[in-house]
mmCIF file of C-alpha atoms and ligand atoms in Angstrom:
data_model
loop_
_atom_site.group_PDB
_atom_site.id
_atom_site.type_symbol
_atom_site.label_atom_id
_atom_site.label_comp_id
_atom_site.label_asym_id
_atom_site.label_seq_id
_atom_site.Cartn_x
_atom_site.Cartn_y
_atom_site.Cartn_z
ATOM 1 C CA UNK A 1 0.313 -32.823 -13.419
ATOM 2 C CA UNK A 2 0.155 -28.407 -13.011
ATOM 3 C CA UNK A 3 3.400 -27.356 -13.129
ATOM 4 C CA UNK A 4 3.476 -24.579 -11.127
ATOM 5 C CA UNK A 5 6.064 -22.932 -12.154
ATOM 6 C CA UNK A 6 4.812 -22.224 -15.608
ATOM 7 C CA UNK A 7 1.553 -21.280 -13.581
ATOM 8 C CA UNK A 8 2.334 -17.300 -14.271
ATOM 9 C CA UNK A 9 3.920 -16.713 -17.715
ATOM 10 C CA UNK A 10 1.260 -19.474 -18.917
ATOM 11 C CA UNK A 11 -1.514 -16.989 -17.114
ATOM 12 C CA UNK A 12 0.010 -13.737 -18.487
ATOM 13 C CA UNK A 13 0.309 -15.255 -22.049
ATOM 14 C CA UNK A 14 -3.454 -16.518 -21.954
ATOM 15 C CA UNK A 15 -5.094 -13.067 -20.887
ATOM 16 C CA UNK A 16 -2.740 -11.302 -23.654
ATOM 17 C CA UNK A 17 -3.434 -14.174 -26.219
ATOM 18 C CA UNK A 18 -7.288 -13.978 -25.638
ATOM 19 C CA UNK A 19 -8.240 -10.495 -24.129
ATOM 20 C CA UNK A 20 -5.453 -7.834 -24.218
ATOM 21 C CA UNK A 21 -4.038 -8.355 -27.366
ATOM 22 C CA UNK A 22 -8.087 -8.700 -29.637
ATOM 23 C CA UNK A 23 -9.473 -5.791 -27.021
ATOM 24 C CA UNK A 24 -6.279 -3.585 -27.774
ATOM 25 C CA UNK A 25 -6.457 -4.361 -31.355
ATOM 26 C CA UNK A 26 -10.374 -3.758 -31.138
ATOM 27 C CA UNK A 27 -9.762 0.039 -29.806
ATOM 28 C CA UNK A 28 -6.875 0.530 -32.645
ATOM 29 C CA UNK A 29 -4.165 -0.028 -30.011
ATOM 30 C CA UNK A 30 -1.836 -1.860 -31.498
ATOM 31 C CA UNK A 31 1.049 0.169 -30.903
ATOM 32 C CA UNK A 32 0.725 -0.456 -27.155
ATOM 33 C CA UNK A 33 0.155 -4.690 -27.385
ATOM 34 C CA UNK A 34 3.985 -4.994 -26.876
ATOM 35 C CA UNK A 35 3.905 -2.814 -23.377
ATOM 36 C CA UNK A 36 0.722 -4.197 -22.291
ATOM 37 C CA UNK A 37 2.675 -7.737 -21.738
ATOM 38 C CA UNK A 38 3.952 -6.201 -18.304
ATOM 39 C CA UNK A 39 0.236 -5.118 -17.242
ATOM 40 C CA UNK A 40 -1.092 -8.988 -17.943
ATOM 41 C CA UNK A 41 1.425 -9.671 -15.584
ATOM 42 C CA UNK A 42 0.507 -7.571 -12.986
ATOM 43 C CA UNK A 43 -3.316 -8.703 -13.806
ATOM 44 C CA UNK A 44 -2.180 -12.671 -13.445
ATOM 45 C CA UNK A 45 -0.811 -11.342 -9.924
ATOM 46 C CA UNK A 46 -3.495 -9.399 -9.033
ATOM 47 C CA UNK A 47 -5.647 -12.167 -9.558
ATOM 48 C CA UNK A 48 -3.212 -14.143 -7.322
ATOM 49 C CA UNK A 49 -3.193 -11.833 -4.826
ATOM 50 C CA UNK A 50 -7.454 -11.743 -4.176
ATOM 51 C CA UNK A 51 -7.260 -15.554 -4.300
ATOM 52 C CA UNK A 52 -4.800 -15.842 -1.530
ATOM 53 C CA UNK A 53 -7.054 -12.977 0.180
ATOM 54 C CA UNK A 54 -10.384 -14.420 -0.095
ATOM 55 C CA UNK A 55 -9.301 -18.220 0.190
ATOM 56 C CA UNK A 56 -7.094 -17.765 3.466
ATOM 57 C CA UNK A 57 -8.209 -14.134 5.158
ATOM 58 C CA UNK A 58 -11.654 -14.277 5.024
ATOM 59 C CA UNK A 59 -11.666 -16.970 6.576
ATOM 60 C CA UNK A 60 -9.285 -16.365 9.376
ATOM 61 C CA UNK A 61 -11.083 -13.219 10.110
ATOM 62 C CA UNK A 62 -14.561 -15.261 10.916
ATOM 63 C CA UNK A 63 -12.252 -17.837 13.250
ATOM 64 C CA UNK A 64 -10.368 -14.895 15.246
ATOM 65 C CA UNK A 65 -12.148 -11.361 14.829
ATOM 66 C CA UNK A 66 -10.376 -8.415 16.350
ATOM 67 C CA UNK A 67 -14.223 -6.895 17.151
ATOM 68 C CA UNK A 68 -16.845 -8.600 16.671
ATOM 69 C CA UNK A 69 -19.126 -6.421 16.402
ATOM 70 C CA UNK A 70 -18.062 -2.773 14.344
ATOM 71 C CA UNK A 71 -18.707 0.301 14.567
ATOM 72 C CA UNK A 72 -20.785 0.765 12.007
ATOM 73 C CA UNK A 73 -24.207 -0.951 11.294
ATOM 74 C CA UNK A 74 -26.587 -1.434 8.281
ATOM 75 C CA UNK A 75 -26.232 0.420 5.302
ATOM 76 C CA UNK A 76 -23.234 2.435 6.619
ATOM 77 C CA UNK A 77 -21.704 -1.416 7.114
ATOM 78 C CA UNK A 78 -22.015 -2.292 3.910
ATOM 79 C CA UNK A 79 -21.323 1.230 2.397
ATOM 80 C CA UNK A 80 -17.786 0.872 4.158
ATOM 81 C CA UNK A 81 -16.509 -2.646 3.000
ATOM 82 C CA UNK A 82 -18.285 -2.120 -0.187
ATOM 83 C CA UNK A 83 -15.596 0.999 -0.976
ATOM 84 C CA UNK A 84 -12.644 -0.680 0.519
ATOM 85 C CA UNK A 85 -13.571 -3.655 -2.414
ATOM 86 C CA UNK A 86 -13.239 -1.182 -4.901
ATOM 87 C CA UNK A 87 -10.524 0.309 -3.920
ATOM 88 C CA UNK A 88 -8.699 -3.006 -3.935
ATOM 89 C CA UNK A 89 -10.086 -4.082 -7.038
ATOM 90 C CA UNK A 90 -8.737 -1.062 -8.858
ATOM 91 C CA UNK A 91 -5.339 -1.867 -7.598
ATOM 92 C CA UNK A 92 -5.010 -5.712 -7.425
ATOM 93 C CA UNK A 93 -6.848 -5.841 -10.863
ATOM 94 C CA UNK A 94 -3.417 -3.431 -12.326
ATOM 95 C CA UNK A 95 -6.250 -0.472 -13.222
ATOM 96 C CA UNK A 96 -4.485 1.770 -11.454
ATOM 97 C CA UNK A 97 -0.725 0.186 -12.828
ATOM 98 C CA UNK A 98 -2.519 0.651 -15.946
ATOM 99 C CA UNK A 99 -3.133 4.493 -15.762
ATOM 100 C CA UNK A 100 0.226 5.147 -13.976
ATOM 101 C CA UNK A 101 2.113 3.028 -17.114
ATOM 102 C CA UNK A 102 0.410 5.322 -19.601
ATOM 103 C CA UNK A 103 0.395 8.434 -18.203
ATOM 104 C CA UNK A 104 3.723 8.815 -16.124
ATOM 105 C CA UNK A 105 6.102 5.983 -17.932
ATOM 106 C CA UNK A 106 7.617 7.927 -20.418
ATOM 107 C CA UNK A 107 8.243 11.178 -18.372
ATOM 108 C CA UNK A 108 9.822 8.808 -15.571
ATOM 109 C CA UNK A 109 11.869 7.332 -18.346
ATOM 110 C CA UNK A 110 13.023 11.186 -19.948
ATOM 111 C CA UNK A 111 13.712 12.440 -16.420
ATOM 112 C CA UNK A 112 15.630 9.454 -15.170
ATOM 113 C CA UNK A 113 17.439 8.965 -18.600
ATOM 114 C CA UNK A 114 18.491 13.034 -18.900
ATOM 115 C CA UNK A 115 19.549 12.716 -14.840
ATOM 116 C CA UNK A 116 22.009 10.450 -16.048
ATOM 117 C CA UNK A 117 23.066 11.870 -19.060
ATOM 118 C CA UNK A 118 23.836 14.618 -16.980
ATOM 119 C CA UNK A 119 26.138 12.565 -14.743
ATOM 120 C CA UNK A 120 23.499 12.303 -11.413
ATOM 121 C CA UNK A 121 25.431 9.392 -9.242
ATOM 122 C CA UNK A 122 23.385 5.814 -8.924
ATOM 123 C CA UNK A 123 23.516 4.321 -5.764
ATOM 124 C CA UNK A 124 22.963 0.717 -6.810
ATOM 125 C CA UNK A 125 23.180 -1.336 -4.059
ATOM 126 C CA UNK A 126 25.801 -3.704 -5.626
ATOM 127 C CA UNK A 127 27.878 -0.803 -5.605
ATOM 128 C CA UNK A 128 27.990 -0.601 -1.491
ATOM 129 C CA UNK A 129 27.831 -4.583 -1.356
ATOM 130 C CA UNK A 130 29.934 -6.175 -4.052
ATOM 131 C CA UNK A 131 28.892 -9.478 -2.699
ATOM 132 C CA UNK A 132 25.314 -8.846 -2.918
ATOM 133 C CA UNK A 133 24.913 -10.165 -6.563
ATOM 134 C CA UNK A 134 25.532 -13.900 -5.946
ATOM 135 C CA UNK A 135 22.896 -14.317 -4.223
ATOM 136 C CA UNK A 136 19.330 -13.587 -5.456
ATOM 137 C CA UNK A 137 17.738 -14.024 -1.711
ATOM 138 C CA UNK A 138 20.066 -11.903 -0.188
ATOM 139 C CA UNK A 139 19.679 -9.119 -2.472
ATOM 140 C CA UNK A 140 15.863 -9.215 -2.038
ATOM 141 C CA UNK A 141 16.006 -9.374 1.557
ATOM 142 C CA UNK A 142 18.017 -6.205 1.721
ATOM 143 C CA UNK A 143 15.700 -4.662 -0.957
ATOM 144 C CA UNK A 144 13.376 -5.152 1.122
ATOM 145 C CA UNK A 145 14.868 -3.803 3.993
ATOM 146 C CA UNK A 146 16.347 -0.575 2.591
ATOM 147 C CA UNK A 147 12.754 0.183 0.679
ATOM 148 C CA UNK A 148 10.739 -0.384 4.231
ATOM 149 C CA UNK A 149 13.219 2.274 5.422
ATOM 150 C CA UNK A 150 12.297 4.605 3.087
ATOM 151 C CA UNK A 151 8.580 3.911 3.473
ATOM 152 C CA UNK A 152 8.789 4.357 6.977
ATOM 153 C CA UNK A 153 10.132 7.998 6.839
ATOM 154 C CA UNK A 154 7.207 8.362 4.242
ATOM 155 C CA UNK A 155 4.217 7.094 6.165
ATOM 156 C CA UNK A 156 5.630 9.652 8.999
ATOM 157 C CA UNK A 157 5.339 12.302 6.663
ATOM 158 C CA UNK A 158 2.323 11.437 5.686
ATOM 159 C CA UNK A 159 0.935 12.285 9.219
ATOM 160 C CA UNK A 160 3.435 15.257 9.920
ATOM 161 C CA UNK A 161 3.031 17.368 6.790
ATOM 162 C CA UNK A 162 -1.112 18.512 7.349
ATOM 163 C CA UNK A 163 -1.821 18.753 3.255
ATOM 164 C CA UNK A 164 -0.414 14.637 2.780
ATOM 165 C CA UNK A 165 -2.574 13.817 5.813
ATOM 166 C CA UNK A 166 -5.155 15.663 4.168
ATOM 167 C CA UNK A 167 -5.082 12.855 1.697
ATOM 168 C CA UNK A 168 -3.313 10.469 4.129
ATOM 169 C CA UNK A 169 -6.540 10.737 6.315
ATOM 170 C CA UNK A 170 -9.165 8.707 3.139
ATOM 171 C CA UNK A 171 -6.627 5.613 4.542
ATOM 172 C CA UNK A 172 -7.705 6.346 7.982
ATOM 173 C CA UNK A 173 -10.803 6.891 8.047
ATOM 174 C CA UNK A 174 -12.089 3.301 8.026
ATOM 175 C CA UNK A 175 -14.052 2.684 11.059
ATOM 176 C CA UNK A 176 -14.327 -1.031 9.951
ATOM 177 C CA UNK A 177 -10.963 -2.573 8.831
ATOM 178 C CA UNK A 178 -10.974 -5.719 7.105
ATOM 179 C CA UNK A 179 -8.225 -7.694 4.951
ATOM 180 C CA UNK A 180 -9.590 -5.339 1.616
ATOM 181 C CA UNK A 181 -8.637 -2.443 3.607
ATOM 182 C CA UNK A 182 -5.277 -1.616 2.840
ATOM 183 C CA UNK A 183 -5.770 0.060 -0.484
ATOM 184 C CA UNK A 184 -8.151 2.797 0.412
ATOM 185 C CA UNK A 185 -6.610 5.384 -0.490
ATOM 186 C CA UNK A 186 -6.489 8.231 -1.630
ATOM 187 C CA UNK A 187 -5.611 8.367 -5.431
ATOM 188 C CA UNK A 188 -2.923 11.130 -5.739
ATOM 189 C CA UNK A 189 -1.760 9.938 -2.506
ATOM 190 C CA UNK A 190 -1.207 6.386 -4.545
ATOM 191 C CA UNK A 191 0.155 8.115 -7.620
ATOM 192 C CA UNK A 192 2.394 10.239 -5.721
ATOM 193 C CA UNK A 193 3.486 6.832 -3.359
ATOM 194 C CA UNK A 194 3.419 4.861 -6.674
ATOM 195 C CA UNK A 195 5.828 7.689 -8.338
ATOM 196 C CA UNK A 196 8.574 7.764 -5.070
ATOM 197 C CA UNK A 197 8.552 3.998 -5.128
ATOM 198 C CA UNK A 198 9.555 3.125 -8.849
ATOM 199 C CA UNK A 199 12.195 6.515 -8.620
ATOM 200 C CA UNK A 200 13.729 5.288 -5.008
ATOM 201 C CA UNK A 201 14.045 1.500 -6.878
ATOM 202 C CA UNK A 202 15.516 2.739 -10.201
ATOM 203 C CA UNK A 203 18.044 5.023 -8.312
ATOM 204 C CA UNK A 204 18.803 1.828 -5.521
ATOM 205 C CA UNK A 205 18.991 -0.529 -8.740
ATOM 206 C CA UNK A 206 16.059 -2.714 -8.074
ATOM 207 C CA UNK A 207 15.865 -5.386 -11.354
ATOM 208 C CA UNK A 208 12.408 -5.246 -12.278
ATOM 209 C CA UNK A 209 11.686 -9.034 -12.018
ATOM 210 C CA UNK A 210 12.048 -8.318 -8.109
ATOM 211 C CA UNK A 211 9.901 -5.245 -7.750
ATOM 212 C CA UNK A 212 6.952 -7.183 -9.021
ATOM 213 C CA UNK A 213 7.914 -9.797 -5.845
ATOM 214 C CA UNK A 214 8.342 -6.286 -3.827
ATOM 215 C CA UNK A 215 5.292 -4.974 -4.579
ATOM 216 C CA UNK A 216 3.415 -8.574 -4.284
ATOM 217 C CA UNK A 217 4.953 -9.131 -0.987
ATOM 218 C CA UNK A 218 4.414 -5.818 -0.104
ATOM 219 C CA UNK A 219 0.749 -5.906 -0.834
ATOM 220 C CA UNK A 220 -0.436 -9.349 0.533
ATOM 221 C CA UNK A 221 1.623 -8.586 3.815
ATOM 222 C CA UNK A 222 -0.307 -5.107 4.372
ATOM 223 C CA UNK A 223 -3.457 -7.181 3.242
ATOM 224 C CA UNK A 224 -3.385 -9.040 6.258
ATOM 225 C CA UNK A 225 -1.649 -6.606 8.545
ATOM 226 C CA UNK A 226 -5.705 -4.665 8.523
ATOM 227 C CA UNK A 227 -7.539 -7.986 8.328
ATOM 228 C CA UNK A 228 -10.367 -7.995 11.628
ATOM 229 C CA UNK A 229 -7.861 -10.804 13.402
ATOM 230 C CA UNK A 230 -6.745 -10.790 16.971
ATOM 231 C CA UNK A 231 -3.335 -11.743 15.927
ATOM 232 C CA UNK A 232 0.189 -10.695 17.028
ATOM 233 C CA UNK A 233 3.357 -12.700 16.142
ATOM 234 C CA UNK A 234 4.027 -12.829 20.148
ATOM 235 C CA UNK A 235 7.834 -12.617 21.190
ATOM 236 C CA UNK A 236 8.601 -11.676 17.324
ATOM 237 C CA UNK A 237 5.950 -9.154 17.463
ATOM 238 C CA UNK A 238 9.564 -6.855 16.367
ATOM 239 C CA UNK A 239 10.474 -8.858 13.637
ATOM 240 C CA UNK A 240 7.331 -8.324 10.642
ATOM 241 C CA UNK A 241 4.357 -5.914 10.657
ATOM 242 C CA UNK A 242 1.488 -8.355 12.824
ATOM 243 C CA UNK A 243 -2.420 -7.384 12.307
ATOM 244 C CA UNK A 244 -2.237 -5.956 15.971
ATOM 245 C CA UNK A 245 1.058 -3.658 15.487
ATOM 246 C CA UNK A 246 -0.794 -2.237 12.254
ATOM 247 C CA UNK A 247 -4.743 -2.066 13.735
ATOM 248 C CA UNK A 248 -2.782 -0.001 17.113
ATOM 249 C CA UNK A 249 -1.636 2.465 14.112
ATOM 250 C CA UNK A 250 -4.946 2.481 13.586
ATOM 251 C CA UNK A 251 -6.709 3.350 16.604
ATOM 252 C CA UNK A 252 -8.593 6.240 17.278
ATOM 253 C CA UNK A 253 -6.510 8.942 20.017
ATOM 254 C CA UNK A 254 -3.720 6.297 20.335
ATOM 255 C CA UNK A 255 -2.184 5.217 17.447
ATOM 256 C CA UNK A 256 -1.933 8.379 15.300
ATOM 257 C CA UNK A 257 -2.965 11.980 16.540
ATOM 258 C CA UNK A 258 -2.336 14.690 14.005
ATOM 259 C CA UNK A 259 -1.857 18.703 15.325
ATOM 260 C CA UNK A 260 -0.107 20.514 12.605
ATOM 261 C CA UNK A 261 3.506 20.200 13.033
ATOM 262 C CA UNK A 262 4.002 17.822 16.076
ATOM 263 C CA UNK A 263 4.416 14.846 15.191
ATOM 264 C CA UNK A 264 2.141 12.129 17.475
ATOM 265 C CA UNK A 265 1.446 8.675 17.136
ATOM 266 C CA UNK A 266 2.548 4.574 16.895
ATOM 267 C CA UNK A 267 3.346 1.798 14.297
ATOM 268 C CA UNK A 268 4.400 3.523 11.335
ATOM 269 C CA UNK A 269 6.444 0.934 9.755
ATOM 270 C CA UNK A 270 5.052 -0.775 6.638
ATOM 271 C CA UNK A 271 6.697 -4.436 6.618
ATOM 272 C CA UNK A 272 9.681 -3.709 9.517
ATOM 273 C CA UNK A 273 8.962 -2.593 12.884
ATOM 274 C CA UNK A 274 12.663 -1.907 13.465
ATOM 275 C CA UNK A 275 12.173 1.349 12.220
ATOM 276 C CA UNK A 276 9.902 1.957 15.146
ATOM 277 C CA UNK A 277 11.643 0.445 17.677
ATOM 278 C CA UNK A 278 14.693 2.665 16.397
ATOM 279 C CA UNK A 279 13.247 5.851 16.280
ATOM 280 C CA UNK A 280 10.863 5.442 19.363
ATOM 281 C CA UNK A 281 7.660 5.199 17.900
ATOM 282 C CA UNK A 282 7.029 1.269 18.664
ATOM 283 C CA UNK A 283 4.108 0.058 20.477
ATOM 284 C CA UNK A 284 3.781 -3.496 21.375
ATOM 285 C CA UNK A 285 0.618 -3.069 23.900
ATOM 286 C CA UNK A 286 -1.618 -6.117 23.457
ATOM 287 C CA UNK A 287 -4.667 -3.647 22.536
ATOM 288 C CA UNK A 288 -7.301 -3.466 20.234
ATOM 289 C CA UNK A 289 -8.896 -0.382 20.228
ATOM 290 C CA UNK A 290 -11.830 0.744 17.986
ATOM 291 C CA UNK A 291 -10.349 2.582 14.777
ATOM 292 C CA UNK A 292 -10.812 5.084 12.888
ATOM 293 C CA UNK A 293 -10.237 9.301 13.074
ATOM 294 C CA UNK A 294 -11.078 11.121 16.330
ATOM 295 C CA UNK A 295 -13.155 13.944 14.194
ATOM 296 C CA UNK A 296 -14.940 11.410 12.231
ATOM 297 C CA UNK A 297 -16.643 9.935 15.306
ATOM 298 C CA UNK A 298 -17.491 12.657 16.935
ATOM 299 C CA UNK A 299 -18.875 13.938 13.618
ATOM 300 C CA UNK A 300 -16.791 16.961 13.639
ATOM 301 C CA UNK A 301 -15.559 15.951 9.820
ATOM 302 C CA UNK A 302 -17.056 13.486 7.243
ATOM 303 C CA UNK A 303 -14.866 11.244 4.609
ATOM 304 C CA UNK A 304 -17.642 10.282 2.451
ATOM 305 C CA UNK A 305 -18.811 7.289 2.272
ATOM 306 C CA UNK A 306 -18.620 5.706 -1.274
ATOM 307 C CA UNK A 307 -15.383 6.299 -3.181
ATOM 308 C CA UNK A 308 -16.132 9.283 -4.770
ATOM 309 C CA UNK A 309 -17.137 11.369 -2.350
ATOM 310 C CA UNK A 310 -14.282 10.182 -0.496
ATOM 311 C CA UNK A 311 -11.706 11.512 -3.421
ATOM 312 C CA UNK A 312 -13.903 14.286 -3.356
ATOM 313 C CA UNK A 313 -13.356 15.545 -0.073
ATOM 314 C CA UNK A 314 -10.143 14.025 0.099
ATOM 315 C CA UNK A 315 -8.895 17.239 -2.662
ATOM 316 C CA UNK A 316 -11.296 19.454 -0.768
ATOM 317 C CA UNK A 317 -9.168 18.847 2.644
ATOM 318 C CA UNK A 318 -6.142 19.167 0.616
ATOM 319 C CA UNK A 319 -7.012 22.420 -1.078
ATOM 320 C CA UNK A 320 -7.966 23.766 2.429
ATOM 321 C CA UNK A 321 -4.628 23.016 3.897
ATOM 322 C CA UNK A 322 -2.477 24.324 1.291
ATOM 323 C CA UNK A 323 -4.808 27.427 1.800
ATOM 324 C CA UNK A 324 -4.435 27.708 5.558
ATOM 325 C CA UNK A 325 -1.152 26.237 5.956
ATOM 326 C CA UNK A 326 -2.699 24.445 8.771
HETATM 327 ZN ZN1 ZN B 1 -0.878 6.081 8.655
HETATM 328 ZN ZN1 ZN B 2 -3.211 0.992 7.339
#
């Protein structure tokens, strides 16, 4: 019988028995075999992750579409799924972990460590709620809580400040959304999302066993939260991020408008819609409106259409509103 259990470290020991470990050693690596543990990890749930994405939302997306038919056609179609796969694959497939790990680890590490030194005050969570650490559930669930408060005020900055919706605005401009969706992005808006994220769970004392589960959870939820399905969680529409709170987010005029410095739109939270419902920017309307940026379909601006180009004009946008201040 599979025990199930073992199904993960068994995974992560296979791919670093038979593919990091002789490919590392191959490229005269060997110095890194011992850190590249944690990226088979993220690999084994990466691999997880698409299974649980192509075995359950793919289908539920052909049972209960959202639109059946999209806004784009054809080539363009194809050209627009075919980017959000890549995206995803870079992420779910711990690429992008990958190049974060080598290039910003250690510097995270000095500042953090010399922050410290220097007597900067933790604010470890056990600290505020001695009880917390008897309970492994309990501390996740308020992990999870205080992070999705932090990513709330993020994703409204995101729209607010015009050079992060400059880059904010590759995640947007997806006139078809489907469950691969969610990580098109652009990548310096990921690196500097992926940066905040470990700092904000290193300084809230996050264990790193549960921001794996974090970012897992994370991920899968906001998989399914742009998935093409007409689904809402009804009366506890309030309670977690439903397809239809995140797709109204989405829509084009309703659920974000940007104008430099006035802040417009719906649905920014990313697993919590209290935040929403707090701050008054909830919607619960039982819409589904076509998606996508208001400039985009009325051909005023283009985001590219295969990745590149979209990075591409992604820093182009960017450059031009740190220029202009607009
Ligand atoms: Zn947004
Ligand atoms: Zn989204």
């Amino acid at each position: 019988m599979v025990d199930w259990s073992n199904l993960l470290p068994q995974g992560t020991d296979f791919l670093m028995e038979w593919i990091a470990q002789p490919l590392m050693l191959a490229l005269g690596l060997g110095g890194w075999v011992e850190d590249s543990f944690e990226a088979c990890e993220w690999v084994v749930w990466g691999l997880i992750e698409l299974t649980v994405m192509v075995c359950l939302m793919w289908p539920i997306q052909k049972l209960w579409p959202a639109e059946r038919a999209s806004a784009l056609v054809g080539h363009q179609k194809h050209m627009a799924i075919r980017s959000d796969v890549i995206y995803t694959l870079i992420h779910r497939l711990g690429l992008f972990r990958l190049g974060f790990f080598v290039l910003l680890n250690e510097p995270i590490d000095t500042v953090m460590g010399s922050l410290h030194v220097q007597g900067w005050p933790t604010y470890h969570l056990e600290q505020w709620l001695p009880g917390l650490a008897n309970s492994a559930v309990l501390t996740f669930m308020v992990y999870v809580v205080v992070l999705d408060f932090f990513n709330y005020w993020i994703h409204r900055a995101q729209h607010q400040w015009s050079f992060w919706w400059a880059l904010h605005s590759v995640h947007h401009s997806q006139r078809v959304m489907t469950f691969w969706s969610d990580s098109r992005n652009h990548l310096l808006d990921d690196v500097v999302m992926a940066l905040l994220g470990v700092v904000i769970a290193q300084c809230i004392g996050v264990p790193p066993s549960q921001f794996v589960l974090l970012v897992v959870l994370t991920q899968l939820s906001q998989s399914l939260q742009h998935a093409n399905v007409r689904w809402s969680w009804g009366p506890l529409d309030w309670l977690w991020v439903s397809p239809r709170f995140h797709r109204f987010h989405h829509s084009i005029g309703a659920g974000h408008e940007f104008s430099p410095g006035v802040l417009g739109g719906h649905n920014f939270g990313v697993l919590l819609p209290w935040w929403d419902v707090l701050f008054g920017t909830a919607n619960f309307d039982d819409r589904y409106e076509p998606t996508g940026i208001r400039q985009e379909s009325s051909e005023k601006e283009s985001y590219g259409e295969g990745v590149w180009q979209q990075q591409r004009l992604g820093l182009k946008r960017l450059w031009r509103a740190l220029k202009f201040k607009t």
